[in-house]
Every structure is written in C-alpha cells, then in structure tokens.
mmCIF file of C-alpha atoms in Angstrom:
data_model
loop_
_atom_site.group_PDB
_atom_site.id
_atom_site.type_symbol
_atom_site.label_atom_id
_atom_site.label_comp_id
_atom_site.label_asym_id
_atom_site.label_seq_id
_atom_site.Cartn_x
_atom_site.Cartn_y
_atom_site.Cartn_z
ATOM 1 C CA UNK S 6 57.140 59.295 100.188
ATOM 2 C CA UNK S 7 58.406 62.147 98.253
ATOM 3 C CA UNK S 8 58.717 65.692 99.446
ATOM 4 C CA UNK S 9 60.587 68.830 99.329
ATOM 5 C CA UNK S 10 64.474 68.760 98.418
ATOM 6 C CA UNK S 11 67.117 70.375 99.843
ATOM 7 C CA UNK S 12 70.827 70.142 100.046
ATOM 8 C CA UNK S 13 73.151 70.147 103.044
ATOM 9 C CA UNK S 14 76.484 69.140 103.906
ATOM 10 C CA UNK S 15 78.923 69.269 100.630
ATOM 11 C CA UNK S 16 76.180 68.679 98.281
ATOM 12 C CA UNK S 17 74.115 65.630 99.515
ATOM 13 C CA UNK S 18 70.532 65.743 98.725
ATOM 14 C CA UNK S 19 67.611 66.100 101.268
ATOM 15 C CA UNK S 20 64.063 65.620 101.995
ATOM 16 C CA UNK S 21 61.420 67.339 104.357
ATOM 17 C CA UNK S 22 58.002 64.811 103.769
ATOM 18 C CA UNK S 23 54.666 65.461 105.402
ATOM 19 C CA UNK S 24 54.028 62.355 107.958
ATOM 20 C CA UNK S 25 50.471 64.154 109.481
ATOM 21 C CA UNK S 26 49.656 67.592 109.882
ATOM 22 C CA UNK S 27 51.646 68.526 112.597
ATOM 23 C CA UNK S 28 54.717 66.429 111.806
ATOM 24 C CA UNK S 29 57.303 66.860 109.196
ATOM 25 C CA UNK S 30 59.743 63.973 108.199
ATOM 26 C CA UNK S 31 63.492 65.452 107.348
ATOM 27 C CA UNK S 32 65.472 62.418 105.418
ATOM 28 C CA UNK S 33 68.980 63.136 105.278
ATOM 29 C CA UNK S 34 69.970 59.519 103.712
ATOM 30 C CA UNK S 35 68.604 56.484 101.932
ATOM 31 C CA UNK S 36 70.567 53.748 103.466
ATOM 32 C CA UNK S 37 71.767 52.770 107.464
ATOM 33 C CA UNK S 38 75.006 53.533 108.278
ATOM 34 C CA UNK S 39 77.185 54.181 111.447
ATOM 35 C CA UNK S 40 78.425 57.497 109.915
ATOM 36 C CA UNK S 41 74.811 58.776 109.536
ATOM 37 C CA UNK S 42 74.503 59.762 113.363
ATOM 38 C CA UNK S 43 76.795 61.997 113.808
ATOM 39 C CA UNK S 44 74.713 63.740 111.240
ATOM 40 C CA UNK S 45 71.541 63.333 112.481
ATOM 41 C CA UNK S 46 72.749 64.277 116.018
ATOM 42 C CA UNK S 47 73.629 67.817 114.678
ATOM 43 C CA UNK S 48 70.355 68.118 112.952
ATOM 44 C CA UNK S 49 68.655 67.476 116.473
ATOM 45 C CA UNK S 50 70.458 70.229 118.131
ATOM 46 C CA UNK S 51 69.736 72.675 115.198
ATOM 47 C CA UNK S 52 66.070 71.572 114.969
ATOM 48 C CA UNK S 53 65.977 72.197 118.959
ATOM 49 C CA UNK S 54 67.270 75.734 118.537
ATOM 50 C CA UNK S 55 65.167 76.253 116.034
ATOM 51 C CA UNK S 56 61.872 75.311 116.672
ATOM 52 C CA UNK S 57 62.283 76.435 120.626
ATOM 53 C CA UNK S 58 58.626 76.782 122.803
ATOM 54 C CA UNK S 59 57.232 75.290 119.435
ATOM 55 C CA UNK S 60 59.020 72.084 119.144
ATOM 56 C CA UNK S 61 57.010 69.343 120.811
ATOM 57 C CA UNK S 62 59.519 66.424 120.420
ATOM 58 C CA UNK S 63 62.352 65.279 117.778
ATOM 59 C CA UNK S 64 62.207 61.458 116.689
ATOM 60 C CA UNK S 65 65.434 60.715 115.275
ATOM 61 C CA UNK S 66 66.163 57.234 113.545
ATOM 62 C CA UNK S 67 68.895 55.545 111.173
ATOM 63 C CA UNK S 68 68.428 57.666 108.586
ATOM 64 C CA UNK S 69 65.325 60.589 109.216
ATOM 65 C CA UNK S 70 64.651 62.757 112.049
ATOM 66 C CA UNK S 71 60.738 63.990 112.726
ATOM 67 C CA UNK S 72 60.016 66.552 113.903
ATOM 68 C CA UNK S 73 56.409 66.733 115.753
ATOM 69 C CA UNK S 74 55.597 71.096 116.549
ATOM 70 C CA UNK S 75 52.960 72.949 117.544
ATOM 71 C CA UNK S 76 50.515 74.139 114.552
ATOM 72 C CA UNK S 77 48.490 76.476 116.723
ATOM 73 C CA UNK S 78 52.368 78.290 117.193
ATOM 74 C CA UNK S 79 53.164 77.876 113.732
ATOM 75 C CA UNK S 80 52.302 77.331 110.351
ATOM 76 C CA UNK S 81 53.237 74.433 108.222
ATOM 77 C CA UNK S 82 55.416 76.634 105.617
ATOM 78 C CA UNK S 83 57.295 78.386 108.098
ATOM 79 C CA UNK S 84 57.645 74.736 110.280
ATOM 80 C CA UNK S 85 59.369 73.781 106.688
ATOM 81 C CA UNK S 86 61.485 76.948 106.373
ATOM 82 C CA UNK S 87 63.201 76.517 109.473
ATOM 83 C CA UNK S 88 63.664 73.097 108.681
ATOM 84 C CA UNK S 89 65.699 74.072 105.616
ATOM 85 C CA UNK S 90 67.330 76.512 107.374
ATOM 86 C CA UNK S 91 68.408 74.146 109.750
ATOM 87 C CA UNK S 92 70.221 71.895 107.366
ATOM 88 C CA UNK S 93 71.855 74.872 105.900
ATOM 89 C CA UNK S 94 75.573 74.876 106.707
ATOM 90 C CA UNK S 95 74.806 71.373 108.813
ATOM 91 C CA UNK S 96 77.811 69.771 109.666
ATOM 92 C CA UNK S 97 78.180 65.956 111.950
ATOM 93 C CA UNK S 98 78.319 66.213 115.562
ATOM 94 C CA UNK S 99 81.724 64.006 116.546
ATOM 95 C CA UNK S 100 80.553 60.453 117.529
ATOM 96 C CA UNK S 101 82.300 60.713 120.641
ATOM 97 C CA UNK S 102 80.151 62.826 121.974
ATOM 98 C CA UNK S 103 77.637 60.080 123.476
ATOM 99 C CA UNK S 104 77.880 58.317 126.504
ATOM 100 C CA UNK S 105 79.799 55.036 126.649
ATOM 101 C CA UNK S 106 78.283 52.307 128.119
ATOM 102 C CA UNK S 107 79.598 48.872 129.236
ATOM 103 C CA UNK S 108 77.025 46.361 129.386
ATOM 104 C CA UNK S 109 77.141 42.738 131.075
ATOM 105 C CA UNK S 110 75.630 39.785 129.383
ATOM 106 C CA UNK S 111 75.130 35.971 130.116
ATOM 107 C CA UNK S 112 75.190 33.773 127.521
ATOM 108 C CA UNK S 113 73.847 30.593 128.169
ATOM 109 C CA UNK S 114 71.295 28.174 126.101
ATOM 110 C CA UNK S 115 69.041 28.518 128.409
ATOM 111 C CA UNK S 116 68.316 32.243 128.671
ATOM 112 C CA UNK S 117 69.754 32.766 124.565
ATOM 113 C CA UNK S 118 68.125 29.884 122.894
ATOM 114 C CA UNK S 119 68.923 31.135 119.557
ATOM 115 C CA UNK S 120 72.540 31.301 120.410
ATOM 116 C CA UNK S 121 72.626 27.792 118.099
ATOM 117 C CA UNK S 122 70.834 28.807 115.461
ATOM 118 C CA UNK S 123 73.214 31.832 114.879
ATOM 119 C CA UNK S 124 76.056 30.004 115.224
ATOM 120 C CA UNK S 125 74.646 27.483 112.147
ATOM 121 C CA UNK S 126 73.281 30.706 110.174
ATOM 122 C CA UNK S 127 77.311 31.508 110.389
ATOM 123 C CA UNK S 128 78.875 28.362 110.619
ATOM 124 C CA UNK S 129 80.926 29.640 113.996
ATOM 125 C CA UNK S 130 81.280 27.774 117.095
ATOM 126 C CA UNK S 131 78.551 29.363 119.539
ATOM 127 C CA UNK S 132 81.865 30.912 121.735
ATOM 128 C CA UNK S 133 82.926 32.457 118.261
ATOM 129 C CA UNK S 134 79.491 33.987 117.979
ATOM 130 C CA UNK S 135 79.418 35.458 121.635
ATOM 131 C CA UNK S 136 82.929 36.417 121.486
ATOM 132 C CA UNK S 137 82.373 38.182 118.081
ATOM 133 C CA UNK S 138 79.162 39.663 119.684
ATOM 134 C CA UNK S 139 81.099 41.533 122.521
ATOM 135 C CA UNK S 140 84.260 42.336 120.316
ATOM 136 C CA UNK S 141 82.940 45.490 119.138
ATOM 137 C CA UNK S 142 81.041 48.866 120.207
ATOM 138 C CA UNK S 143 77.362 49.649 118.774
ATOM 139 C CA UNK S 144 76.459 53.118 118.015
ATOM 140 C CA UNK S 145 72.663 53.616 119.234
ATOM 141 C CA UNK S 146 70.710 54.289 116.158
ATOM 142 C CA UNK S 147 67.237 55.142 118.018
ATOM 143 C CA UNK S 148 64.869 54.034 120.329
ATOM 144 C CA UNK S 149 61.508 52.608 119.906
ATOM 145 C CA UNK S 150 59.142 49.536 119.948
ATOM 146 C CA UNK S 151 58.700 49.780 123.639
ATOM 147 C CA UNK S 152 60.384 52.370 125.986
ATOM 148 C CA UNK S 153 64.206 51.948 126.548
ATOM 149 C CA UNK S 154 64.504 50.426 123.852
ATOM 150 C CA UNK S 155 67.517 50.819 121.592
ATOM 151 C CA UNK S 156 68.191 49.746 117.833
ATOM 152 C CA UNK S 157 71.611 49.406 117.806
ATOM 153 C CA UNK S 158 74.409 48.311 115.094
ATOM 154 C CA UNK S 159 75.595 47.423 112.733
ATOM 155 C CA UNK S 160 76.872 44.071 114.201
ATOM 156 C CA UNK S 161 79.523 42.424 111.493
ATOM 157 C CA UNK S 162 77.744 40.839 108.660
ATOM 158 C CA UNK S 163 78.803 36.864 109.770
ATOM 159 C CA UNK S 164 76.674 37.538 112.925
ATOM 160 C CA UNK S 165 73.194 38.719 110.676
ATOM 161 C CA UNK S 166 70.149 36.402 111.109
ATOM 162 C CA UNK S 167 66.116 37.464 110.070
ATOM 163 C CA UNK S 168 64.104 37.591 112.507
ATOM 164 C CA UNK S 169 62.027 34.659 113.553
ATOM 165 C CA UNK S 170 59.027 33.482 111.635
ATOM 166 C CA UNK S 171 57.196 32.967 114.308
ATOM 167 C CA UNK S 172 57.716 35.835 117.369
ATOM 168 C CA UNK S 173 57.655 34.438 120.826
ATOM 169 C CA UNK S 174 54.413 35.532 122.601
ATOM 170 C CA UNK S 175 56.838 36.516 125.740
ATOM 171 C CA UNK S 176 60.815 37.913 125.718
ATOM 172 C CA UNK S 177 62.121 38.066 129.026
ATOM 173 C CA UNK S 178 63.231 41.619 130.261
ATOM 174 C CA UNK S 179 67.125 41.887 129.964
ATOM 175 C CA UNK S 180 66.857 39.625 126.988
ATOM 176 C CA UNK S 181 69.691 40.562 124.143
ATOM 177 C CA UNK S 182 69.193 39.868 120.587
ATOM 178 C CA UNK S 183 69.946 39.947 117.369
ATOM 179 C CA UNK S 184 67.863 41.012 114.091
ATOM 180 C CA UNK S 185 69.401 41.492 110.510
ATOM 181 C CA UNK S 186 72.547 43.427 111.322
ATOM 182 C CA UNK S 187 70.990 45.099 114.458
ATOM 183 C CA UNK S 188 71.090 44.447 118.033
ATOM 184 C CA UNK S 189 68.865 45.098 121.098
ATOM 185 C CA UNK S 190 68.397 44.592 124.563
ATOM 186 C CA UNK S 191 64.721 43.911 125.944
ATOM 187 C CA UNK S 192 64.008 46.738 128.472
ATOM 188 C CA UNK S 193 60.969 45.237 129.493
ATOM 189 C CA UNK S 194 58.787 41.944 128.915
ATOM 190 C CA UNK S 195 57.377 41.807 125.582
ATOM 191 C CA UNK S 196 56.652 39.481 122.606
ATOM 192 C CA UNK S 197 59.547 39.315 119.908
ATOM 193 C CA UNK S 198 61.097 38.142 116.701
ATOM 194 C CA UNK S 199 64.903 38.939 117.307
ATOM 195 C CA UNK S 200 67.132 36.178 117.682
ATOM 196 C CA UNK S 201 67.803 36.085 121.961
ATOM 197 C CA UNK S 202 71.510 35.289 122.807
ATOM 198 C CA UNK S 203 71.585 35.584 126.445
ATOM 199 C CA UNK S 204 70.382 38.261 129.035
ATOM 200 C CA UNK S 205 71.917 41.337 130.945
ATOM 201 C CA UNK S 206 70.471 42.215 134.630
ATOM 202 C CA UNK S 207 71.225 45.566 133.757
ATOM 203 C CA UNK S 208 68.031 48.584 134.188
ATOM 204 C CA UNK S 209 67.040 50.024 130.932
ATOM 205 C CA UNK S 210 64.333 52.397 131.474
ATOM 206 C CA UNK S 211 64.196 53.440 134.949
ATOM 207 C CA UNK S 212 61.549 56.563 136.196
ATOM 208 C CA UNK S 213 60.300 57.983 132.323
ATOM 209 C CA UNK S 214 64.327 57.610 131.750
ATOM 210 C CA UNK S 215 66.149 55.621 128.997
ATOM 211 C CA UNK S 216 69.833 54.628 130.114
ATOM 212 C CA UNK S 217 70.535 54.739 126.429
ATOM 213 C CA UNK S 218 70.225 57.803 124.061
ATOM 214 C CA UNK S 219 71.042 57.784 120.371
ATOM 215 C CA UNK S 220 74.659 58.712 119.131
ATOM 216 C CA UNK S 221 75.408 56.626 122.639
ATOM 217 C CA UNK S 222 77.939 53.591 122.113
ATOM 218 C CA UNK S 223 77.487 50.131 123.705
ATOM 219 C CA UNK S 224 79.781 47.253 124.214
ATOM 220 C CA UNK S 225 78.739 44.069 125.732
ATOM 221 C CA UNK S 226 80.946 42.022 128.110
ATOM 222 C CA UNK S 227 79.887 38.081 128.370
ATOM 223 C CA UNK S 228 79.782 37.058 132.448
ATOM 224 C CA UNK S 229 79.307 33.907 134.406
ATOM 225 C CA UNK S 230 76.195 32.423 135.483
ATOM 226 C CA UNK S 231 77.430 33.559 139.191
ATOM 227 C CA UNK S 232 78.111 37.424 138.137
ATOM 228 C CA UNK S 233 75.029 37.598 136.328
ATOM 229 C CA UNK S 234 72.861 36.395 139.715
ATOM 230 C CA UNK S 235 75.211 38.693 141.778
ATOM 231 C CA UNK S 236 74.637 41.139 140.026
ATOM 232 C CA UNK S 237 70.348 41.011 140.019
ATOM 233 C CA UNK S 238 69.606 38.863 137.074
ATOM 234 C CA UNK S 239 66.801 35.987 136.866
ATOM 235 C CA UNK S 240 67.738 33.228 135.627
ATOM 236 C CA UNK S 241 64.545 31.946 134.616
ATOM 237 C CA UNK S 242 64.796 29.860 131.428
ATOM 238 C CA UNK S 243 62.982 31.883 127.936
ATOM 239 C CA UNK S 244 61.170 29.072 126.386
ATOM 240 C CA UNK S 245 60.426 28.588 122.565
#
C-alpha cells in the first residue's frame, strides 16, 4: 500500500499508510533485518511521547510500526503530522538496550519431530542443527499470532526450512520452532506450521504479561531430558 513519504535518518525514505480509520501504518524499511530494531525501537518511544493520552497502543514489527490513536482526540492530519514529526531527527535506540534472556530447550525426536527433516533440508547431523540453533542470540522482532508470542531471528541461512504444508491441528505449549529464517517458541497450545525442534518448560505469557518484548535478545541452551522434567516440562510426545 502506498502512502505519504517522508525521510528520516541520513536520507532513507519513509512511509505513513492508512491501515483503518483510526490506525496509521509508519514503514521505515522494505526488507527484515536485525539492524532495523534499533530503529523501530526509537520510533516507539518518539511515537509514545508524541501521541501521549491519545495513543491507544503501538504495534511494532520487522519493518513498520502502527500506530492505533484516538480519533475522537484527534484528527487524522494532525495523527499524520506528529507522525512525521516523530521521524524527524530519528536516530536507533542501541540494541543493548533489551533484556537478555537465556532460554532452556530439550531437543529430543520425540517432542521436535522435525528436528530430521531440518537436518536433511541442510544436510547437518541433527546435533549440528541443535548446536547451530543455540550458538547464537535472536533479536525479538515482534510479537503476535497468539499472546507471548515472539518472531524472532534471523537464524543463519543453513538452518531455514518453509513451513509445513500441512499445519498440525495441535503444537504443544513450550514447543520451539523454526520457519524460513525465523524462530519461535509456542507460549501456549495452538495449531502450527513451523518446523518444532524440541520444547522449553519455560512461562511465556504469565498474568496479561509477555516475558519477551521486542528489541529483547534470546539465546537458547539445549538440556537433558532430566533438567527439562526438573525444571517443569511435560514430556508428552507432539505427534504428526
């Protein structure tokens, strides 16, 4: 969808795109990248300060924040001027500034029954693909889908898979998975396409909370079958 340009940072080219008549779509970039958060971050805080009693929530994802206001508190043209002025001047937030987060996973057949597939899609051994899993942090991107959770990347192209053809009619909560070059953790039980490598006991969404926020960082650490039912987690198999 087109819309209204505008320029921020050291030249790069905006967009501010009507999405319904209380929401405004701002598109800062075309394509996903880790680099875009910090940037979108900033924009979030700005857009806060901005809007103030009239802001009724910010939706920020990989590359486009919206931004959902009040009409009866103000009009659409001056919703899009503070917009603009927003992005004036806008500058990234420092991608440190999330919360770390270390994250527990057991990898096992029987609770990650796409662990094989992956490791054909790559031609790795399946320890290769768990141990490249858990080598490296993923920035959250945003959440969605269901609450808690988080679309989070960019996992290293050798470790990419589509999703299935076919979603399963039932994900086990916990699950973690893998879609194109994003990866996920089931907060809840749900049906899904992404391709399940094994399962974390940890809480996701907890009392209208999400442990995860975007600009956070996660890294996943694989555990034994024992830590993994010490530490809370079912075991129940996740049939096809």
């Amino acid at each position: 969808m087109s819309g209204a340009r505008f320029v921020f940072g050291e030249g790069q080219a905006g967009t501010i795109e009507t999405v319904a008549l209380d929401a405004l779509m701002v598109r800062l970039f075309d394509h996903i990248d880790e680099s875009n958060v910090g940037w979108l971050l900033a924009l979030g805080e700005r857009l806060r300060a901005s809007f103030g009693s009239a802001l009724i929530d910010l939706v920020p994802s990989y590359t486009t924040v919206m931004v959902h206001y009040d009409i009866a508190a103000l009009a659409p043209e001056e919703a899009r001027r503070r917009i603009a002025n927003a992005c004036d001047g806008l500058k990234p937030a420092s991608a440190g500034n999330g919360q770390e987060h270390r994250v527990p996973v057991w990898y096992d057949l029987s609770v990650g029954p796409d662990l094989s597939r992956l490791a054909s899609i790559s031609g790795l051994a399946v320890e290769e693909v768990i141990q490249r899993h858990c080598a490296k942090a993923y920035r959250v991107f945003a959440l969605g889908f269901t609450p808690g959770f988080a679309f989070m990347g960019l996992v290293e192209p050798a470790l990419a898979a589509p999703r299935l053809t076919t979603p399963r009619q039932r994900i086990a909560t916990g699950s973690v998975g893998i879609g194109e070059r994003q990866t996920a953790i089931y907060p809840s039980a749900s049906p899904g396409g992404w391709n399940i490598l094994g399962r974390t006991p940890v809480v996701l969404f907890d009392a209208g909370e999400s442990l995860f926020k975007p600009g956070d960082s996660v890294r996943f650490e694989a555990i034994s079958r024992e830590r993994f039912v010490a530490l809370g987690g079912d075991t129940t198999p996740l049939g096809e």
